[in-house]
Short mmCIF file of C-alpha atoms in Angstrom, two decimals:
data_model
loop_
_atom_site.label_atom_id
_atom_site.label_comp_id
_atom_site.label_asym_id
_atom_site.label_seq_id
_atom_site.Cartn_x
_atom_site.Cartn_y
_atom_site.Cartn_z
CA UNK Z 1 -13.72 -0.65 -26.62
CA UNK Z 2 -12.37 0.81 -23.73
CA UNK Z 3 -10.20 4.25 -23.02
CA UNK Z 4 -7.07 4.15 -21.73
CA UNK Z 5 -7.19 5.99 -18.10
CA UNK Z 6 -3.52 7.15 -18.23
CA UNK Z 7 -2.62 7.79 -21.87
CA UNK Z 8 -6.39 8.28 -23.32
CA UNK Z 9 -5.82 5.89 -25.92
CA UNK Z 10 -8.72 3.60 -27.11
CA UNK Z 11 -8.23 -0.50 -27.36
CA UNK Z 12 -10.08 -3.68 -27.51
CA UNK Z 13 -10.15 -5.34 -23.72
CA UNK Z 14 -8.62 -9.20 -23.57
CA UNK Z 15 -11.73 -11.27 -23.08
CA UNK Z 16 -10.89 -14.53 -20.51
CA UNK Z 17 -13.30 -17.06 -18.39
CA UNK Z 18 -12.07 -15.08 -15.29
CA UNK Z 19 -13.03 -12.08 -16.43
CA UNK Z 20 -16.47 -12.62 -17.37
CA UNK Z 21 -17.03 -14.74 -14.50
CA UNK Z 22 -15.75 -11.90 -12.06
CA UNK Z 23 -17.10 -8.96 -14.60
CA UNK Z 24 -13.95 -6.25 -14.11
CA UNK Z 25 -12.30 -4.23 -17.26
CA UNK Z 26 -9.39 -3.25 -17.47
CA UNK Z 27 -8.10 0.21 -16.78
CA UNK Z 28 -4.69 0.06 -18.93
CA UNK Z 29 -3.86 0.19 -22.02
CA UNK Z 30 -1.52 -2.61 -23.16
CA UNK Z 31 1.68 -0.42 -24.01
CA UNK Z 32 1.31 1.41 -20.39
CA UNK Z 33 0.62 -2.04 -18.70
CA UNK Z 34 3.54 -3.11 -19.61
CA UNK Z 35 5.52 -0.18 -17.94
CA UNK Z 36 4.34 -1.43 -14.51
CA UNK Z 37 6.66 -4.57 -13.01
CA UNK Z 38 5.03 -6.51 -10.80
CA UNK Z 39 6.89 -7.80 -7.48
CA UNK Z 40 8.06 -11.08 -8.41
CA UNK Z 41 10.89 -13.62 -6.24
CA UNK Z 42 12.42 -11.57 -2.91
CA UNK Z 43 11.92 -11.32 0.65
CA UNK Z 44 9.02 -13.13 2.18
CA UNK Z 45 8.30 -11.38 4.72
CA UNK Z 46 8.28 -7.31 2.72
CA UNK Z 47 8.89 -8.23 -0.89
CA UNK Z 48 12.03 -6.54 -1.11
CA UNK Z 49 14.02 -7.57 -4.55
CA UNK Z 50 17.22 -9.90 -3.60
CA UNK Z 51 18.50 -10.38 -7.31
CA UNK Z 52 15.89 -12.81 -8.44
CA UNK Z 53 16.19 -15.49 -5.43
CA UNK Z 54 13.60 -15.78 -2.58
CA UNK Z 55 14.92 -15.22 1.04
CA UNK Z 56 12.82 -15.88 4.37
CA UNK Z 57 14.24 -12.32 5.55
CA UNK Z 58 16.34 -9.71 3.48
CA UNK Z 59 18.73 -7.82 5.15
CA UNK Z 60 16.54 -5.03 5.55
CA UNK Z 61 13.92 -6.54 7.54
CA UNK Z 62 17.09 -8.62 9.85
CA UNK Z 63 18.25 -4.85 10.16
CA UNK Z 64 14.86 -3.71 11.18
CA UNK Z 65 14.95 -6.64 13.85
CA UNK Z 66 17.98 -5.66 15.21
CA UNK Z 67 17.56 -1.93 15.72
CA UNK Z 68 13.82 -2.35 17.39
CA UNK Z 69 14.72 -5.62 19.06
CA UNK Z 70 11.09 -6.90 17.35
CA UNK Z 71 9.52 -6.51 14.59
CA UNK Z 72 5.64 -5.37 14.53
CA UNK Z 73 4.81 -6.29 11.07
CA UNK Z 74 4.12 -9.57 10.47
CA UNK Z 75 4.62 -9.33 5.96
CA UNK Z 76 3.92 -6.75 3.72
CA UNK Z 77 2.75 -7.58 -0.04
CA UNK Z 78 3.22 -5.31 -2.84
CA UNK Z 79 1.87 -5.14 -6.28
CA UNK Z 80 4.85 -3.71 -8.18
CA UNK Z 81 8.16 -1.82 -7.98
CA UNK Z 82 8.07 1.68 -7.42
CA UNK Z 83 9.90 2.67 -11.28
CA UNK Z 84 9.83 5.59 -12.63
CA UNK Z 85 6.66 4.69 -14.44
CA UNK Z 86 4.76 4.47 -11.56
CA UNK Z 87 6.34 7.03 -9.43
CA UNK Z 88 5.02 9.12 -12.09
CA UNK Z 89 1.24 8.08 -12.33
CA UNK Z 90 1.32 8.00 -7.79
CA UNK Z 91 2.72 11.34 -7.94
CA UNK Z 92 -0.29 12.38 -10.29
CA UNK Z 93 -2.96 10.37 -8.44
CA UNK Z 94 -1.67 11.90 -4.70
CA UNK Z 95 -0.35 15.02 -5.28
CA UNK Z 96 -2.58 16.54 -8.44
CA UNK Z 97 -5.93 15.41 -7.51
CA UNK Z 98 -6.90 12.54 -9.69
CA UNK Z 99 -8.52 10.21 -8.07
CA UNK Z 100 -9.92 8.14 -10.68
CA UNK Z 101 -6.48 6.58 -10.94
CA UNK Z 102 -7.37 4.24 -7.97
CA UNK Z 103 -9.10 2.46 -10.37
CA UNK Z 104 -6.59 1.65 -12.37
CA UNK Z 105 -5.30 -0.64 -8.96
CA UNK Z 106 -8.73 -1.64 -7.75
CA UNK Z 107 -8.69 -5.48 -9.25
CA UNK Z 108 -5.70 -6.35 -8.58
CA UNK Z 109 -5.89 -5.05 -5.12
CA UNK Z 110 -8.65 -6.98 -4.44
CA UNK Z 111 -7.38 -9.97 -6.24
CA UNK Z 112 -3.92 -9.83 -3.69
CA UNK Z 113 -6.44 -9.65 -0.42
CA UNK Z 114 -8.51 -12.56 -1.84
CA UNK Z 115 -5.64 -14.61 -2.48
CA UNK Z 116 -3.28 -13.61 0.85
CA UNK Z 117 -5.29 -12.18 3.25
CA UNK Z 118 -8.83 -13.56 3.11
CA UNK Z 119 -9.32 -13.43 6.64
CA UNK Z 120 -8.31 -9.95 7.59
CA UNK Z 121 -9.66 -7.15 8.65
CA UNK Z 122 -8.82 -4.30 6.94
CA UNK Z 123 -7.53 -0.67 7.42
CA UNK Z 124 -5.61 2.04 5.69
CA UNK Z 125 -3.00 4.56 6.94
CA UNK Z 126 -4.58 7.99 7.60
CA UNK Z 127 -4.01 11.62 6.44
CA UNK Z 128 -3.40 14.63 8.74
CA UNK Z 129 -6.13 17.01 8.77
CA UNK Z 130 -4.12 19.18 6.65
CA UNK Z 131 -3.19 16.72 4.39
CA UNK Z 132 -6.47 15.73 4.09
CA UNK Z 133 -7.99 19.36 2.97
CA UNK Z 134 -5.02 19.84 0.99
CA UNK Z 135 -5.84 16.86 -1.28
CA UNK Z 136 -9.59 15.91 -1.27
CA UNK Z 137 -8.79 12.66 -0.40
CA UNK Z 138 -7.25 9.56 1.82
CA UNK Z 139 -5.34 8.09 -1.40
CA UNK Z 140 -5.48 4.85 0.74
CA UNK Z 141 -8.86 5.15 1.71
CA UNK Z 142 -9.70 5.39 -1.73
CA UNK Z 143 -7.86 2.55 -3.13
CA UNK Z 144 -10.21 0.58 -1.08
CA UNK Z 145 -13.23 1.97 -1.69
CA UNK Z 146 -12.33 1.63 -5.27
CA UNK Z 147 -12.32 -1.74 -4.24
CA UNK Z 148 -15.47 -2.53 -3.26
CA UNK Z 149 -14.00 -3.54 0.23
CA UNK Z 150 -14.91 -2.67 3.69
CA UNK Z 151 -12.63 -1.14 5.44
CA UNK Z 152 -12.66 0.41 9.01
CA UNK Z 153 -11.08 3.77 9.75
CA UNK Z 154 -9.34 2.28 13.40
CA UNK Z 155 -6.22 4.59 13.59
CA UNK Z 156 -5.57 8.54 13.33
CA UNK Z 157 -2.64 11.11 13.27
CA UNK Z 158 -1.71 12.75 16.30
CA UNK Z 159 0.48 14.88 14.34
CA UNK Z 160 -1.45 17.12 12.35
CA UNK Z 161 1.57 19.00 10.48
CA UNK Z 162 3.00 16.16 9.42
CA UNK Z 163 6.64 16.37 7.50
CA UNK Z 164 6.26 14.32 4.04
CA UNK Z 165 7.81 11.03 4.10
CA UNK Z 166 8.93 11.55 0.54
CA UNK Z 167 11.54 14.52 1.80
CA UNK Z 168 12.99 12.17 4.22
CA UNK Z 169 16.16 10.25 3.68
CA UNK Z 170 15.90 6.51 4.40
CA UNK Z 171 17.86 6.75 7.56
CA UNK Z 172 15.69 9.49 8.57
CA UNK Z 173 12.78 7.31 7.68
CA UNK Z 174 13.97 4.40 10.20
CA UNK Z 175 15.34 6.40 12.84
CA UNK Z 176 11.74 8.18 13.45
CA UNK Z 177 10.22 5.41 13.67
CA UNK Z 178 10.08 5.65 17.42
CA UNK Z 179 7.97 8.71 16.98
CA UNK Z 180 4.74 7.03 16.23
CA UNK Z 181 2.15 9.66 14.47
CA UNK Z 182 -0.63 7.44 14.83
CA UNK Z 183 -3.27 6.82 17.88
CA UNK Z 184 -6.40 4.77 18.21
CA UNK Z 185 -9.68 6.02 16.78
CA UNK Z 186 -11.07 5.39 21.08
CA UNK Z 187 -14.56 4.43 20.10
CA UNK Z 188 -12.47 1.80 17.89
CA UNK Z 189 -10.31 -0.14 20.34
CA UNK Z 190 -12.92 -2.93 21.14
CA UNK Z 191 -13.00 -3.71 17.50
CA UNK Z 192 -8.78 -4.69 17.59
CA UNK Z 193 -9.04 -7.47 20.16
CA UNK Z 194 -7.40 -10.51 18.97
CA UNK Z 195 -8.02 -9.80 14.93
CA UNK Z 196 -5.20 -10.17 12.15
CA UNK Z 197 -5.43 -6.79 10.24
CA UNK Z 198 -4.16 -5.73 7.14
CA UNK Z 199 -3.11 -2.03 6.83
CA UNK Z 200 -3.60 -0.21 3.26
CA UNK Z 201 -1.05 2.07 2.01
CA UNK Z 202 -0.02 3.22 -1.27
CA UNK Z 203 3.53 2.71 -1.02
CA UNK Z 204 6.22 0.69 0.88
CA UNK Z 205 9.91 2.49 1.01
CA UNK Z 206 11.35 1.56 4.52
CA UNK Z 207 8.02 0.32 6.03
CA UNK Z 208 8.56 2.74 8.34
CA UNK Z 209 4.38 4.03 8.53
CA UNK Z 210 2.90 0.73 7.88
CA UNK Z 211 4.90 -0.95 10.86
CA UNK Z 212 4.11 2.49 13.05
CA UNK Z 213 0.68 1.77 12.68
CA UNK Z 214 0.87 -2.03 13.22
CA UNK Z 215 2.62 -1.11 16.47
CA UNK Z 216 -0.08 0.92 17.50
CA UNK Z 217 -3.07 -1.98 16.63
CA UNK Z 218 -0.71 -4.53 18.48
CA UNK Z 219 -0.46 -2.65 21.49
CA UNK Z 220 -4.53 -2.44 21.91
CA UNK Z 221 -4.52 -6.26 21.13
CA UNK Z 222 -4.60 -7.07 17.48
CA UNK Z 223 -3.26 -10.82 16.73
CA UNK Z 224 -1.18 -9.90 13.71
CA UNK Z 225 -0.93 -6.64 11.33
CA UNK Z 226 0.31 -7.02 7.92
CA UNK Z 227 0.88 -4.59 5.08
CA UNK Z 228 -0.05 -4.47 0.99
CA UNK Z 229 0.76 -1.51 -0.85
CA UNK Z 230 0.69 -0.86 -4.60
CA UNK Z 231 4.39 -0.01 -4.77
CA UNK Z 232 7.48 -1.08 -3.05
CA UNK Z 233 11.00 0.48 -3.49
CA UNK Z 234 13.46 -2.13 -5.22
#
């Protein structure tokens, strides 16, 4: 019997071949399971919904293509839609400290990787100093340690006052894109060369941070950068 991380409730865990073989529980209840959707049919390239069809590039990634002239992010992947549901349960696990909730994440994080991006190396956005102290924690750090992944820390802030991405609108968002907050870790740089990285973050809106820091890896030589988050705006 396990205990429901978000809602405390108590209930029996589904027993399959897969799971024993691979020997992970489940964090979720089944009523609050069902409150997360899972990206399904959209955009290839960021998993943006298009109405239920698939498209090769929605028109916000042909928009991000035509105001940068290229675009540094070769896909993202997400694990669900950012719904209230979940907006909820980030909000508690960034912004009030619980960490644990990268748990709830951790399989099917590592499942997604597995499956799509076997090969890569992988990273995670970083936290401002600030940031950093004010939380405890690099909520996309953790999501791969939670993991059991390795990661390497290759990129930092060069702002350390950072204004929060979630008080921007999304013009805002795309417009400052230009204004890249992130540097190379310099003991780091021979580690890029000619690698296809994947870059951790917790959630997608305008791709606007995940394709700042692929820009950054690309310029000191990585082959490819792609993005998987846990949420994505629909």
């Amino acid at each position: 019997m396990n205990h429901c991380l978000l809602c405390g409730s108590t209930y029996w865990e589904r027993l399959s071949l897969a799971r024993l073989v691979v020997a992970e529980r489940e964090h979720l209840c089944g009523n609050c399971a069902r409150k997360l959707e899972p990206v399904k049919s959209g955009c290839r390239k960021c998993g943006k919904w298009c109405g239920g069809s698939e498209q090769n590039c929605c028109l916000d990634c042909k928009l991000w293509k035509a105001m940068h002239k290229d675009d540094p992010l070769a896909r993202n992947c997400s694990l669900y839609y950012y719904n209230p549901f979940l907006k909820e349960l980030l909000s508690a696990y960034k912004y009030r400290g619980d960490a644990a909730l990268a748990q709830m994440f951790a399989s099917q994080l590592k499942q997604a990787i597995r499956r799509e991006f076997r090969c890569h190396s992988l990273t995670y956005v970083p936290l401002s100093a600030d940031r950093l102290q004010e939380r405890g924690f690099n909520q996309s750090e953790l999501l791969l340690t939670a993991s059991g992944l390795p990661a390497s820390p290759v990129l930092a802030r060069v702002d350390q006052a950072p204004a929060k991405q979630s008080k921007k609108t999304r013009e805002n968002r795309i417009k400052s894109y230009k204004k890249n907050p992130f540097c190379m870790i310099s003991r780091k740089t021979s580690d890029i060369a000619g690698k296809d990285f994947l870059v951790v973050d917790d959630i997608y809106t305008t791709g606007t941070t995940v394709r700042q820091a692929a820009a950054i890896l690309l310029a000191h030589g990585a082959k490819s950068v792609s993005s998987l988050t846990v949420a994505r705006a629909k």
